[in-house]
């Protein structure tokens, strides 16, 4: 069921939600959190779909906020989606025009679920660190994405990573980091097997400006206490939306190399062992969001990766790296 409410107020929207609950058309009880999705000019339907699908695991109220600052007419339009149009959640889309868009915190305050955590997710990069944003101050968890949006070409995300590092506080998270979960688990399982030797060199390869490749390099630098070379390239298979292609670790007995060879497979090569192919499908937006929502506890380790790991990363273009290797 979809209910359109043009030129409305947050009070009227709240009353409509209560009315829907009382009439039994959609039960709004049992929600475990409020998810605020902050979008640009156009609603990110892909983000709403991901939230609806993730609600099967995390029933929630989803509030989608679109701020039309350029409009001269102050107005608030809304749409409520419940039932089959909202998965196990209820979706409230708010489009604020003109002066109504200047105070987003006030717009959503009356619609937050009482005594439930608040998560804010920006589908586009915020202009300031997440914790500085008005809707960031409301949230226990703040989700950004330093990588390009789905379907867009890779862009340089160094500024986004730098901004996240400079403004990081407990509760900040980024999907570029979440995309590394399976890679990190695979690397940890490989290094947890003999021979137990020190790693003497680390190379990480990724697309130019890849936030996920840079965070992988920073994580390895922090975990292994070693400088890491990040090699940027444009011509190899990478994680779509992530840009991470391969990781190579060198130790006394040889090398360990993990490389993405398809959207579903990582190839694992180790000196003295046969090549293995490990199933590691690319994560969907729904899977990434659901993983973020499983634990609302602050990820303090990400803060250490940003503060202590990034300074250990040396970046080189693919051409520069080839020249250095030839020498």
Short mmCIF file of N, CA and C in Angstrom, two decimals, residues 1 11 28 44 92 126 141 159 170 175 239 253-254 264-265 269 279 309:
data_model
loop_
_atom_site.label_atom_id
_atom_site.label_comp_id
_atom_site.label_asym_id
_atom_site.label_seq_id
_atom_site.Cartn_x
_atom_site.Cartn_y
_atom_site.Cartn_z
N UNK A 1 0.85 -1.19 0.00
CA UNK A 1 0.00 0.00 0.00
C UNK A 1 0.88 1.24 0.00
N UNK A 11 3.72 16.08 11.70
CA UNK A 11 2.66 15.70 12.63
C UNK A 11 1.57 14.91 11.92
N UNK A 28 2.94 -2.05 12.74
CA UNK A 28 4.21 -1.32 12.86
C UNK A 28 4.93 -1.63 14.16
N UNK A 44 16.94 7.44 -4.15
CA UNK A 44 17.71 6.28 -4.58
C UNK A 44 16.85 5.04 -4.35
N UNK A 92 8.86 5.77 4.88
CA UNK A 92 8.33 7.13 4.80
C UNK A 92 9.30 7.94 3.96
N UNK A 126 28.44 12.81 2.16
CA UNK A 126 28.11 14.08 2.83
C UNK A 126 29.23 15.08 2.65
N UNK A 141 24.72 4.78 14.63
CA UNK A 141 25.56 4.27 13.56
C UNK A 141 25.39 5.18 12.35
N UNK A 159 39.78 11.75 -1.07
CA UNK A 159 39.23 12.82 -0.24
C UNK A 159 38.21 12.25 0.74
N UNK A 170 33.57 7.04 17.20
CA UNK A 170 32.92 5.74 17.35
C UNK A 170 31.49 5.81 16.81
N UNK A 175 30.78 1.64 3.73
CA UNK A 175 30.58 0.40 2.97
C UNK A 175 31.86 -0.05 2.27
N UNK A 239 36.60 -5.93 -7.75
CA UNK A 239 35.29 -5.94 -7.12
C UNK A 239 34.51 -4.73 -7.60
N UNK A 253 59.56 -18.33 2.75
CA UNK A 253 59.36 -19.55 1.97
C UNK A 253 58.69 -19.31 0.62
N UNK A 254 58.30 -18.07 0.33
CA UNK A 254 57.65 -17.79 -0.95
C UNK A 254 56.55 -16.75 -0.82
N UNK A 264 32.64 -14.01 -9.09
CA UNK A 264 32.29 -15.02 -8.09
C UNK A 264 33.50 -15.72 -7.46
N UNK A 265 34.71 -15.48 -8.00
CA UNK A 265 35.82 -16.35 -7.63
C UNK A 265 37.10 -15.57 -7.32
N UNK A 269 46.99 -18.50 -4.87
CA UNK A 269 48.26 -19.13 -5.24
C UNK A 269 49.22 -19.03 -4.07
N UNK A 279 35.24 -19.64 -3.77
CA UNK A 279 34.00 -18.93 -4.08
C UNK A 279 33.88 -17.71 -3.17
N UNK A 309 46.82 2.88 10.19
CA UNK A 309 47.14 2.07 9.02
C UNK A 309 47.40 2.88 7.76
#
